[in-house]
């Protein structure tokens, strides 16, 4: 297929995934912020934490001062100053979708186009905190619809695989960043752990990736920080874990290389990372330092994105 | 809906009966559904210079326009004759120039024409076809006569609307569509692909690689470009996706360079190749024309076809048909005064109040004066423009155009329509699907049907005989 089309598909899926992730991050901030102060205990600003997780704190500070609910929502949902705002993600996604329409199925195009139209309507009347849950649902549903349409309607060929690659690179990046922002509450140190605040923070992390119930099914235990980390890093059955993302990345890269009859550095990198995740245990990761591990992973993930681009997309 | 003799044309009788029995809410409801369909599928066009409505829906009218089989047969014969003659004219202009030597067409109209491409001169095309896709704008003034308003020979658009309009009608009015013997048009895309493949260079493989070249997603006809590429199953490329090496054209793919044999170009000539045409253009492909001249790629429509479709040349088309075909033209031309000729100029200036004056190279309904509808002041102003460069203008009488009913808030009402059938010409002959794009002026009394001027479209039914 045309390199430019593959590139558009790759980024289209990344932007839809990013919009969903941002919606999830906002959702958690909303929940945490609306918790009774007695649970919250110490002074934390969940809205600011949302900005850090979404990777937009520096840009935010350049435009706003204090992180109030209103201006964080505005910044993460609609702001044009933030290229990763939900609105900007869908603008870019639709632009990519338009340029690659012939490679999309009509269901996928309609999912993108109608989400984009809905968002414009929301933006026009600007939402307040009470509207937020409904708005976030709309974003998550748009992403589900796009993803579901792709799964159900696309031919299993390179167009499909490149769009999956974009999705998993973005998802791996997001899961790693969610963990990294909260790594201090995951550090299993004896001191100061086990209070109400930690518990709700762990639950929030799981909730942000829709894994609260899954945790119970996998571990049958109360929330424990290292198990939360284990679930989101190493468990392949958890669809947003780093291991699951890399299983998919290396599988789809292999699909492409079988189709094309050649393989390259993208395949080698994905396989190596996948193998490392499969052979590690969570104790070693904590020994090494969770923050250090996540930082290294983010850099590696970024390198894989570049390798895919160099090999196929330009 | 009625002929000039006041009796209902047979072709409309079934529709009329059906409309009478259909409850008014049903029609209104279906009209809303149609709009939703167009919006959701994203069938839009961009309006230049109008940021408020960057992407606008072309209004769709649910009442079809109907042509009888007989009417179509005559029209089709006329279209085929006309497009054949225009193709022969282009081959001649860029070759032996017999028509100039015979004194039929003034040479300066060719050589000074902004769409004349000296680079095409002496080039022998593998297929001898210059215009693979023509969109001929037709109006009817009475039961007998079709008039050609304009020959669109460069990058005629609108065929996606022809196909989508039918699609919508079949979805919304299955019962009505089923009652009539409407000839199908869905095979257009296959015919287009067949036409394009038929003009591939001799050196191409058995199954040549065809691509559709678009200026990009900001172009007003981008929806159509992606629609056609998708339906034909060919790549929709931009200039940056193509490159030329050793006078061969390749596209950049995820599997490396792939050879391209036929380019269906929806880019204006000026932007095709910065080495030959506009050097500042980033849309095109450097070296493309060299590859074309070397016979390694076919471009449809050929560069330089615009010389045959400007409004000054238009008035010579009946003579062009006689010269090459040795037959009387089946389709009439609207009488045209060329302001470049002194007698005509004085006539035009004296009769502005009953004429339509057009720029020779204008399109999209821009830069024209509709005399009877213009204020005296506007006419006076336009007079100045004509006098400043008379060569740049032609004038035509306002015709008593036939109308077709549209669905309005107050029920059915007549509006002026035109029709753009699409004529495909390949090495293996002319292909024509029965129908075309019917455009309709939505404002009462208006004669302007262009989508950029707020016109709408409707489905066109050609009934089998």
XYZ file of C-alpha atoms in Angstrom:
779
model
C 0.000 0.000 0.000
C 1.020 3.642 -0.310
C 3.439 4.648 2.436
C 1.459 7.819 3.039
C -1.736 5.817 3.498
C -0.045 3.445 5.937
C 1.269 6.465 7.828
C -2.202 8.011 7.976
C -3.709 4.767 9.286
C -0.979 4.403 11.879
C -1.543 7.937 13.200
C -5.291 7.803 12.869
C -5.380 4.885 15.305
C -2.845 6.528 17.586
C -4.929 9.673 17.850
C -8.172 7.828 18.522
C -6.422 5.779 21.205
C -4.883 8.916 22.677
C -8.274 10.630 22.840
C -9.679 7.642 24.703
C -6.753 7.584 27.106
C -7.143 11.264 27.846
C -10.826 10.685 28.508
C -9.913 7.909 30.950
C -7.406 10.130 32.714
C -10.001 12.890 33.071
C -12.498 10.366 34.338
C -10.184 9.286 37.134
C -9.406 12.874 38.082
C -13.101 13.583 38.264
C -13.701 10.570 40.539
C -10.779 11.314 42.800
C -11.631 14.979 43.073
C -15.214 14.264 43.989
C -14.221 11.939 46.833
C -14.923 13.061 50.383
C -12.005 15.004 51.800
C -11.627 12.516 54.679
C -10.574 9.852 52.170
C -8.371 12.203 50.342
C -6.552 13.119 53.505
C -3.432 14.920 52.413
C -3.346 17.749 49.980
C -3.333 16.314 46.446
C -4.438 17.926 43.276
C -5.880 15.216 41.073
C -6.427 17.695 38.246
C -2.755 18.476 38.193
C -1.922 14.795 38.282
C -4.179 14.332 35.246
C -2.101 16.904 33.381
C 1.118 15.095 34.258
C -0.275 11.718 33.173
C -1.484 13.155 29.891
C 1.980 14.597 29.349
C 0.727 18.158 29.107
C 1.784 19.869 32.313
C 4.427 22.117 30.745
C 2.178 23.285 27.948
C -0.592 23.843 30.460
C 1.584 26.043 32.660
C 2.561 28.107 29.663
C -1.106 28.993 29.159
C -2.752 28.785 32.578
C -1.583 29.170 36.104
C -3.365 27.080 38.663
C -4.917 23.741 37.754
C -8.604 24.276 38.438
C -11.174 21.689 37.314
C -12.511 24.059 34.666
C -9.268 24.952 33.008
C -7.879 21.402 33.155
C -11.028 20.081 31.490
C -10.830 22.807 28.905
C -7.144 22.123 28.300
C -7.368 18.349 28.034
C -10.694 18.203 26.229
C -10.800 21.124 23.827
C -7.782 23.384 23.864
C -6.131 24.182 20.572
C -2.984 25.035 22.520
C -2.750 21.358 23.400
C -2.198 19.202 20.315
C -3.168 16.126 22.363
C -6.478 17.527 23.586
C -9.389 15.258 22.797
C -10.691 17.747 20.273
C -7.310 18.087 18.545
C -6.907 14.300 18.519
C -10.195 13.912 16.692
C -9.433 16.818 14.357
C -6.166 15.146 13.382
C -7.742 11.710 13.276
C -10.443 12.926 10.933
C -7.918 14.699 8.745
C -5.976 11.442 8.467
C -9.173 9.492 7.917
C -10.180 11.805 5.095
C -6.830 11.423 3.389
C -6.996 7.649 3.631
C -10.687 7.095 3.143
C -10.266 4.464 0.517
C -8.359 2.290 3.012
C -11.048 2.616 5.700
C -14.292 0.727 5.808
C -17.384 2.891 5.784
C -18.143 1.978 9.402
C -14.743 3.247 10.512
C -15.150 6.480 8.630
C -18.598 7.027 10.057
C -17.320 6.393 13.584
C -14.651 9.061 13.164
C -16.799 11.513 11.300
C -19.776 11.392 13.618
C -17.557 11.609 16.720
C -15.901 14.652 15.214
C -19.270 16.269 14.529
C -20.492 15.481 18.075
C -17.359 16.952 19.624
C -17.765 20.161 17.684
C -21.222 20.504 19.121
C -19.900 19.975 22.652
C -17.163 22.486 22.153
C -19.638 25.058 20.941
C -21.491 25.053 24.237
C -18.476 24.329 26.493
C -19.024 21.837 29.257
C -18.965 22.194 33.022
C -17.895 19.648 35.597
C -21.356 18.079 35.846
C -21.493 17.448 32.081
C -18.108 15.788 32.154
C -19.085 12.115 32.630
C -21.477 12.183 29.704
C -18.904 13.862 27.523
C -16.219 11.343 28.476
C -18.566 8.486 27.704
C -19.099 9.886 24.261
C -15.353 9.906 23.643
C -14.873 6.384 24.942
C -17.781 5.135 22.883
C -16.401 6.794 19.756
C -13.120 5.011 20.291
C -14.862 1.709 20.964
C -16.889 2.130 17.830
C -13.851 2.906 15.734
C -11.895 0.011 17.169
C -14.831 -2.378 16.941
C -15.504 -1.372 13.357
C -11.886 -2.001 12.485
C -11.946 -5.419 14.159
C -15.162 -6.424 12.497
C -14.961 -4.931 9.041
C -11.371 -4.545 7.892
C -9.644 -7.014 5.644
C -6.741 -8.617 7.491
C -4.088 -7.025 5.366
C -1.393 -4.418 5.807
C -3.945 -1.603 6.219
C -5.319 -3.400 9.254
C -1.911 -4.234 10.664
C -0.541 -0.703 10.366
C -3.580 0.680 12.117
C -3.161 -1.877 14.926
C 0.511 -0.943 15.277
C -0.441 2.691 15.862
C -2.966 1.695 18.476
C -0.596 -0.540 20.466
C 2.360 1.851 20.376
C 0.076 4.545 21.776
C -1.554 2.265 24.324
C 1.784 0.967 25.632
C 2.968 4.546 25.967
C -0.134 5.486 27.905
C -0.087 2.553 30.316
C 3.581 3.165 31.080
C 2.953 6.846 31.733
C -0.047 6.189 33.979
C 2.153 3.902 36.069
C 5.090 6.260 36.051
C 3.087 9.202 37.353
C 1.849 7.037 40.237
C 5.001 5.015 40.785
C 5.538 6.564 44.216
C 2.263 5.099 45.489
C 3.249 1.739 44.036
C 6.584 1.576 45.834
C 6.047 -1.255 48.281
C 7.810 0.321 51.196
C 6.740 -0.542 54.637
C 6.280 2.996 55.772
C 3.154 5.001 55.165
C 1.563 2.393 52.989
C -1.865 0.963 53.458
C -3.656 4.166 54.306
C -6.889 5.174 52.622
C -5.175 7.444 50.174
C -2.976 4.735 48.731
C -5.862 2.369 48.361
C -7.866 4.845 46.362
C -4.877 5.733 44.253
C -4.306 2.093 43.348
C -7.949 1.656 42.546
C -7.778 4.777 40.417
C -4.875 3.422 38.414
C -6.791 0.228 37.731
C -9.945 2.097 36.962
C -8.139 4.304 34.432
C -7.466 1.203 32.380
C -10.779 -0.528 33.166
C -9.006 -3.210 35.191
C -10.452 -2.974 38.682
C -12.638 -6.034 38.311
C -10.052 -7.894 36.259
C -7.611 -7.498 39.147
C -9.929 -9.473 41.402
C -10.317 -12.212 38.834
C -6.584 -12.566 38.366
C -5.325 -12.283 41.958
C -8.299 -12.934 44.276
C -6.761 -10.604 46.838
C -7.005 -7.113 48.192
C -5.280 -4.427 46.229
C -1.542 -4.626 46.611
C 0.759 -2.233 44.819
C 3.185 -4.738 43.328
C 0.289 -6.795 41.990
C -1.197 -3.696 40.383
C 2.168 -3.156 38.689
C 2.407 -6.837 37.765
C -1.023 -6.751 36.134
C -0.282 -3.692 34.046
C 3.266 -4.553 33.069
C 3.662 -8.300 32.738
C 0.273 -9.979 32.423
C -0.496 -10.742 28.774
C -4.120 -11.538 29.527
C -4.605 -7.900 30.589
C -5.286 -6.121 27.279
C -3.690 -2.813 28.234
C -0.574 -4.240 29.831
C 2.818 -3.572 28.333
C 3.243 -7.300 27.712
C -0.083 -7.542 25.872
C 0.752 -4.499 23.737
C 4.109 -6.005 22.797
C 2.636 -9.412 22.075
C 0.330 -7.677 19.616
C 3.043 -5.414 18.189
C 5.403 -8.257 17.454
C 2.575 -10.435 16.077
C 1.343 -7.750 13.667
C 4.854 -6.814 12.605
C 5.422 -10.484 11.817
C 2.159 -10.533 9.851
C 3.465 -7.675 7.738
C 6.853 -9.268 7.219
C 5.260 -12.552 6.146
C 3.059 -10.721 3.681
C 5.955 -8.723 2.260
C 8.507 -11.495 2.475
C 11.085 -9.324 4.273
C 11.729 -8.332 7.819
C 13.759 -5.562 9.438
C 14.692 -3.690 12.548
C 11.074 -3.009 13.615
C 10.455 -6.761 13.845
C 13.686 -7.355 15.761
C 13.011 -4.570 18.265
C 9.426 -5.600 18.955
C 10.388 -9.224 19.436
C 13.248 -8.348 21.789
C 11.056 -6.153 23.995
C 8.308 -8.727 24.021
C 10.735 -11.467 25.042
C 12.168 -9.345 27.843
C 8.703 -8.626 29.241
C 7.825 -12.311 29.044
C 10.917 -13.339 30.976
C 10.802 -10.797 33.756
C 9.116 -10.880 37.128
C 7.803 -7.963 39.100
C 10.252 -8.384 41.979
C 13.199 -7.834 39.634
C 11.544 -4.741 38.243
C 11.082 -3.249 41.695
C 14.651 -4.206 42.547
C 15.894 -2.378 39.505
C 13.606 0.581 40.259
C 10.103 0.924 38.865
C 10.595 4.491 37.690
C 13.836 3.596 35.903
C 12.198 0.592 34.288
C 9.269 2.666 33.018
C 11.509 5.431 31.695
C 13.569 2.907 29.785
C 10.439 1.302 28.445
C 9.023 4.629 27.224
C 12.263 5.348 25.353
C 12.246 1.887 23.826
C 8.625 2.204 22.766
C 9.453 5.493 21.140
C 12.323 3.884 19.261
C 10.022 1.200 17.911
C 7.687 3.903 16.591
C 10.619 5.455 14.721
C 11.733 2.087 13.386
C 8.249 1.397 11.979
C 8.218 4.817 10.357
C 11.634 4.390 8.773
C 10.918 0.911 7.544
C 7.454 1.456 6.052
C 5.902 4.876 6.407
C 8.152 7.279 4.541
C -42.899 17.918 -15.366
C -45.101 18.968 -18.248
C -44.090 19.264 -21.862
C -44.620 22.535 -23.661
C -47.895 21.284 -25.084
C -49.234 21.106 -21.542
C -49.739 17.337 -21.495
C -47.839 15.300 -19.009
C -44.944 13.414 -20.499
C -45.489 9.677 -20.251
C -42.272 9.182 -18.386
C -43.522 11.260 -15.493
C -46.941 9.711 -15.162
C -45.991 6.970 -12.708
C -44.051 9.422 -10.590
C -46.965 11.832 -10.516
C -49.395 9.129 -9.427
C -47.015 7.965 -6.756
C -46.469 11.475 -5.442
C -50.202 12.036 -5.282
C -50.717 8.939 -3.167
C -47.705 9.493 -0.902
C -48.493 11.387 2.294
C -46.681 14.730 2.477
C -45.033 13.857 5.825
C -43.478 10.832 4.178
C -41.727 12.992 1.622
C -40.537 15.444 4.243
C -39.309 12.606 6.400
C -37.441 11.000 3.525
C -35.877 14.325 2.623
C -34.475 14.578 6.146
C -33.181 11.031 5.957
C -31.452 11.808 2.698
C -29.714 14.779 4.279
C -28.619 12.668 7.219
C -27.210 10.083 4.828
C -25.144 12.657 2.948
C -23.907 14.234 6.180
C -22.966 10.950 7.793
C -21.198 9.540 4.787
C -19.452 12.885 4.485
C -20.447 13.616 0.923
C -19.405 17.206 0.998
C -17.610 19.704 -1.111
C -15.363 22.518 0.016
C -16.308 26.076 -0.746
C -13.266 28.181 -1.388
C -12.977 31.419 0.536
C -15.784 30.511 2.861
C -14.247 29.426 6.138
C -17.572 29.298 7.943
C -18.774 26.388 5.851
C -15.555 24.772 4.738
C -17.385 21.592 4.008
C -20.881 22.006 2.749
C -23.504 19.524 1.743
C -24.814 19.925 -1.743
C -28.577 20.183 -1.304
C -30.289 17.079 -2.604
C -33.773 17.122 -4.054
C -35.770 13.928 -3.732
C -37.848 14.327 -6.882
C -35.994 12.582 -9.706
C -35.600 13.952 -13.168
C -36.848 11.502 -15.781
C -35.796 11.022 -19.371
C -37.464 8.545 -21.689
C -35.445 5.894 -23.470
C -35.987 7.632 -26.802
C -34.791 10.965 -25.511
C -31.695 9.329 -24.122
C -30.875 7.428 -27.306
C -30.821 10.634 -29.279
C -28.847 12.443 -26.628
C -26.315 9.614 -26.377
C -25.745 9.600 -30.118
C -25.157 13.329 -30.042
C -22.742 13.092 -27.145
C -20.749 10.332 -28.757
C -20.501 12.289 -31.992
C -19.412 15.434 -30.221
C -16.768 13.837 -28.011
C -15.325 11.856 -30.939
C -14.978 15.066 -32.914
C -13.360 16.868 -29.991
C -10.821 14.065 -29.603
C -10.006 14.265 -33.306
C -9.709 18.018 -33.002
C -7.174 17.731 -30.172
C -5.119 15.154 -32.071
C -5.139 17.481 -35.059
C -4.288 20.625 -33.092
C -1.266 18.947 -31.545
C -0.405 17.237 -34.829
C -1.086 18.047 -38.461
C -3.258 21.136 -37.779
C -5.416 20.539 -40.797
C -8.375 22.376 -39.320
C -6.285 25.535 -39.001
C -5.024 25.254 -42.543
C -8.596 24.766 -43.733
C -9.486 28.064 -42.034
C -12.249 26.630 -39.879
C -10.834 27.730 -36.528
C -8.765 30.923 -36.170
C -5.176 29.893 -35.255
C -4.809 32.552 -32.575
C -7.670 30.934 -30.651
C -5.456 27.905 -30.344
C -2.000 29.387 -29.955
C -2.984 32.169 -27.587
C -5.227 29.939 -25.552
C -3.958 29.685 -21.961
C -4.685 25.937 -22.006
C -2.705 25.268 -25.166
C 0.325 23.169 -24.249
C 3.192 23.395 -26.760
C 4.782 20.443 -24.895
C 2.040 18.255 -26.368
C 2.916 19.149 -29.906
C 4.133 16.330 -32.097
C 3.518 13.813 -29.354
C 1.971 10.631 -30.622
C -0.262 9.131 -27.970
C -0.448 5.383 -27.877
C -4.239 5.536 -27.941
C -4.932 8.740 -29.910
C -7.386 9.588 -27.135
C -6.975 12.927 -25.397
C -10.219 13.128 -23.484
C -10.973 9.891 -21.669
C -13.571 11.500 -19.420
C -15.796 14.314 -20.661
C -18.647 15.973 -18.788
C -20.924 17.697 -21.265
C -23.400 20.181 -19.800
C -26.781 19.942 -21.495
C -29.981 21.923 -21.230
C -33.271 21.393 -22.871
C -35.428 24.213 -24.181
C -38.275 22.211 -25.678
C -39.362 18.633 -26.262
C -37.156 18.186 -29.274
C -33.932 19.951 -28.630
C -31.001 19.504 -26.334
C -28.468 22.289 -26.270
C -24.885 21.923 -25.137
C -23.947 24.632 -22.648
C -20.364 23.639 -22.075
C -17.848 20.903 -22.816
C -15.841 20.023 -19.698
C -12.729 18.291 -20.948
C -10.124 18.859 -18.255
C -11.178 17.414 -14.894
C -14.979 17.243 -15.012
C -16.461 16.407 -11.633
C -19.813 15.358 -10.254
C -19.970 11.728 -11.224
C -19.853 10.630 -7.576
C -23.034 12.610 -6.974
C -24.670 10.897 -9.908
C -23.911 7.538 -8.269
C -24.687 8.538 -4.684
C -27.945 10.190 -5.688
C -29.122 6.912 -7.146
C -27.936 5.057 -4.060
C -29.947 7.377 -1.825
C -33.067 7.074 -3.939
C -32.861 3.296 -3.873
C -32.540 3.363 -0.105
C -35.262 5.895 0.552
C -37.827 5.083 -2.118
C -37.428 1.397 -2.916
C -41.105 1.090 -3.809
C -41.013 4.003 -6.245
C -37.730 2.942 -7.808
C -39.073 -0.590 -8.205
C -42.120 0.617 -10.125
C -40.076 2.061 -12.965
C -37.774 0.474 -15.463
C -34.805 2.633 -14.664
C -31.624 1.843 -16.516
C -28.733 1.169 -14.148
C -25.698 3.439 -13.844
C -23.748 1.508 -11.211
C -21.400 0.096 -13.839
C -19.880 3.559 -14.388
C -16.884 2.819 -12.192
C -16.099 -0.444 -14.009
C -16.387 1.355 -17.318
C -14.064 4.089 -16.086
C -11.450 1.560 -15.006
C -11.795 -0.287 -18.315
C -11.376 2.970 -20.204
C -8.282 3.930 -18.232
C -6.678 0.515 -18.642
C -7.356 0.583 -22.363
C -5.109 3.619 -22.833
C -2.110 2.178 -20.956
C 1.252 2.423 -22.739
C 2.100 -0.450 -25.065
C 4.931 -1.500 -22.755
C 2.607 -1.942 -19.758
C 1.919 -5.335 -18.271
C -1.271 -7.192 -19.089
C -2.966 -5.719 -16.032
C -1.673 -2.153 -15.910
C -1.387 -0.249 -12.614
C -3.801 2.673 -12.536
C -3.714 5.452 -9.945
C -5.905 8.486 -9.341
C -3.906 11.677 -8.828
C -5.537 14.224 -6.524
C -4.354 17.652 -5.362
C -5.227 16.489 -1.834
C -7.888 16.536 0.805
C -8.367 20.315 0.662
C -9.556 20.195 -2.931
C -13.266 20.833 -3.410
C -13.736 17.562 -5.293
C -11.691 15.442 -2.878
C -14.685 13.387 -1.850
C -15.167 12.391 -5.455
C -11.503 11.524 -5.902
C -11.472 9.187 -2.929
C -14.841 7.721 -3.892
C -13.689 6.841 -7.402
C -10.315 5.481 -6.311
C -12.029 3.357 -3.696
C -14.651 1.968 -6.050
C -12.088 1.257 -8.772
C -9.756 -0.312 -6.222
C -6.802 1.844 -7.235
C -4.473 3.975 -5.134
C -5.445 7.586 -4.513
C -2.112 9.344 -4.822
C -0.836 12.859 -4.311
C 2.170 14.230 -6.163
C 4.443 13.457 -3.223
C 3.553 9.759 -3.459
C 4.990 9.562 -6.979
C 8.484 9.954 -8.305
C 10.177 9.533 -11.651
C 13.350 7.554 -12.254
C 14.776 6.889 -15.735
C 11.576 8.306 -17.258
C 9.448 5.748 -15.435
C 6.835 6.716 -12.861
C 6.786 4.967 -9.484
C 4.750 5.292 -6.325
C 6.146 4.989 -2.816
C 4.646 1.996 -1.088
C 5.280 0.110 2.125
C 6.910 -2.542 -0.050
C 9.155 -0.136 -1.908
C 8.714 1.601 -5.289
C 5.948 0.326 -7.562
C 5.664 1.128 -11.263
C 2.631 3.193 -12.394
C 1.193 2.798 -15.906
C -1.893 5.023 -16.041
C -2.597 8.216 -14.129
C -6.174 9.413 -13.921
C -5.299 13.006 -13.169
C -7.633 15.318 -11.311
C -4.955 17.996 -11.134
C -4.906 20.971 -13.493
C -2.146 20.821 -16.125
C -0.352 23.750 -14.544
C 0.423 21.687 -11.468
C 1.362 18.360 -13.029
C 5.103 18.795 -13.317
C 7.064 21.717 -11.870
C 9.895 21.083 -14.332
C 7.610 21.817 -17.268
C 4.689 23.889 -16.046
C 4.494 26.013 -12.906
C 7.852 25.747 -11.120
C 6.318 26.884 -7.814
C 3.864 24.015 -7.685
C 4.335 21.450 -4.962
C 1.380 19.324 -6.052
C 2.922 17.643 -9.039
C 5.666 15.215 -9.898
C 9.020 16.444 -11.248
C 9.833 14.600 -14.455
C 6.295 13.366 -15.088
C 5.987 15.010 -18.489
C 9.315 13.557 -19.611
C 8.052 10.088 -18.659
C 4.803 10.851 -20.482
C 6.601 12.008 -23.599
C 8.746 8.907 -23.493
C 5.543 6.882 -23.684
C 6.086 5.214 -20.309
C 2.905 6.420 -18.641
C -0.545 7.468 -19.795
C -2.241 10.549 -18.346
C -5.994 10.887 -18.553
C -7.203 13.380 -19.536
C -4.161 14.352 -21.577
C -2.512 17.680 -20.729
C -3.606 20.453 -23.052
C -7.214 19.352 -23.547
C -8.421 22.673 -22.138
C -7.822 24.275 -25.514
C -10.965 22.529 -26.761
C -13.245 23.432 -23.875
C -12.934 27.143 -23.377
C -15.976 29.216 -24.094
C -14.556 30.906 -27.181
C -13.697 27.601 -28.817
C -17.147 26.326 -27.861
C -18.807 28.378 -30.549
C -16.737 26.547 -33.176
C -17.641 23.054 -32.033
C -20.484 22.569 -34.572
C -17.980 23.386 -37.313
C -15.467 21.055 -35.681
C -18.047 18.239 -35.738
C -18.820 18.863 -39.427
C -15.130 19.032 -40.333
C -14.061 15.748 -38.757
C -17.220 13.680 -38.839
C -18.692 14.881 -42.124
C -22.101 14.955 -40.416
C -24.452 17.576 -39.079
C -24.121 17.926 -35.286
C -26.916 16.131 -33.465
C -26.674 18.365 -30.421
C -27.123 22.084 -30.881
C -24.955 24.828 -29.519
C -26.503 27.747 -27.719
C -26.139 30.696 -30.127
C -23.025 32.519 -29.022
C -21.693 35.969 -29.726
C -17.923 36.266 -29.556
C -17.046 39.676 -28.226
C -13.703 39.415 -30.006
C -15.590 40.065 -33.255
C -16.520 43.705 -33.764
C -20.122 43.168 -34.947
C -20.910 40.796 -32.143
C -19.375 43.143 -29.583
C -21.649 46.012 -30.535
C -24.652 43.700 -30.505
C -23.738 42.404 -27.054
C -23.196 45.862 -25.609
C -26.549 47.045 -26.990
C -28.460 44.014 -25.685
C -26.897 43.298 -22.303
C -30.323 43.291 -20.652
C -31.294 40.063 -22.389
C -27.969 38.225 -22.581
C -25.823 36.069 -20.348
C -22.199 37.156 -20.598
C -19.446 34.752 -19.551
C -15.711 34.921 -19.172
C -14.038 32.739 -21.768
C -12.025 30.904 -19.139
C -14.385 31.226 -16.225
C -16.056 28.352 -14.475
C -18.237 27.589 -11.503
C -20.622 30.439 -12.277
C -18.037 33.045 -11.302
C -17.355 36.139 -13.387
C -20.603 36.091 -15.319
C -23.462 38.502 -15.868
C -27.046 37.346 -16.140
C -28.403 40.390 -17.974
C -32.137 40.122 -17.281
C -31.535 39.663 -13.561
C -28.827 42.289 -13.152
C -29.385 45.890 -12.112
C -28.738 48.619 -14.648
C -25.763 49.619 -12.555
C -24.276 46.127 -12.604
C -24.749 45.926 -16.357
C -23.017 49.264 -16.805
C -20.136 48.064 -14.649
C -19.856 44.831 -16.616
C -19.850 46.783 -19.870
C -16.603 48.375 -18.725
C -15.070 44.974 -18.070
C -16.069 43.714 -21.513
C -14.671 46.781 -23.259
C -11.397 46.450 -21.379
C -10.791 42.978 -22.848
C -13.454 41.950 -25.361
C -11.520 38.780 -26.290
C -12.204 37.521 -22.816
C -16.003 37.386 -23.149
C -18.776 35.622 -24.978
C -22.508 36.187 -24.708
C -25.518 33.954 -25.090
C -29.265 34.541 -25.061
C -31.093 33.477 -21.923
C -32.908 30.352 -22.995
C -36.423 29.408 -22.034
C -34.972 26.502 -20.094
C -37.161 23.586 -19.276
C -37.856 23.026 -15.620
C -38.208 20.056 -13.369
C -40.237 19.891 -10.164
C -38.453 20.029 -6.828
C -39.719 19.326 -3.346
C -40.096 22.542 -1.344
C -41.694 23.474 1.957
C -44.766 24.478 0.006
C -44.966 21.333 -2.065
C -43.704 20.757 -5.580
C -42.410 23.729 -7.518
C -40.662 24.055 -10.879
C -36.991 24.967 -11.061
C -34.459 25.200 -13.840
C -32.205 22.203 -14.357
C -29.284 21.130 -16.445
C -27.706 17.737 -17.019
C -24.086 16.632 -17.110
C -23.708 13.195 -18.684
C -20.240 11.655 -18.504
C -18.746 10.326 -21.698
C -15.896 7.822 -21.469
C -13.599 7.254 -24.407
C -10.994 4.515 -24.483
C -8.937 2.902 -27.185
C -11.752 0.377 -27.450
C -14.546 2.878 -27.976
C -17.004 5.202 -26.277
C -18.835 4.186 -23.099
C -21.761 6.087 -21.740
C -23.918 5.151 -18.772
C -27.568 6.209 -19.123
C -27.944 9.299 -17.005
C -25.745 11.989 -15.605
C -25.698 14.565 -12.904
C -28.800 16.740 -12.838
C -28.123 20.055 -11.221
C -30.973 22.261 -10.156
C -31.272 25.942 -9.297
C -32.955 26.017 -5.916
C -33.944 29.656 -5.972
C -37.138 30.430 -7.819
C -36.457 31.849 -11.261
C -32.686 31.417 -10.943
C -30.745 30.088 -13.896
C -27.559 29.341 -11.976
C -27.219 25.687 -11.021
C -23.560 25.533 -9.941
C -22.961 23.929 -6.588
C -20.576 26.744 -5.694
C -23.512 29.100 -6.167
C -25.913 27.184 -3.965
C -27.403 24.891 -6.591
C -28.552 21.383 -5.738
C -28.652 17.992 -7.378
C -31.198 15.262 -7.979
C -31.244 11.737 -9.315
C -31.584 11.304 -13.083
C -33.655 8.419 -14.386
C -33.344 7.129 -17.896
C -36.142 4.644 -18.508
C -35.644 1.666 -20.760
C -37.585 1.898 -24.013
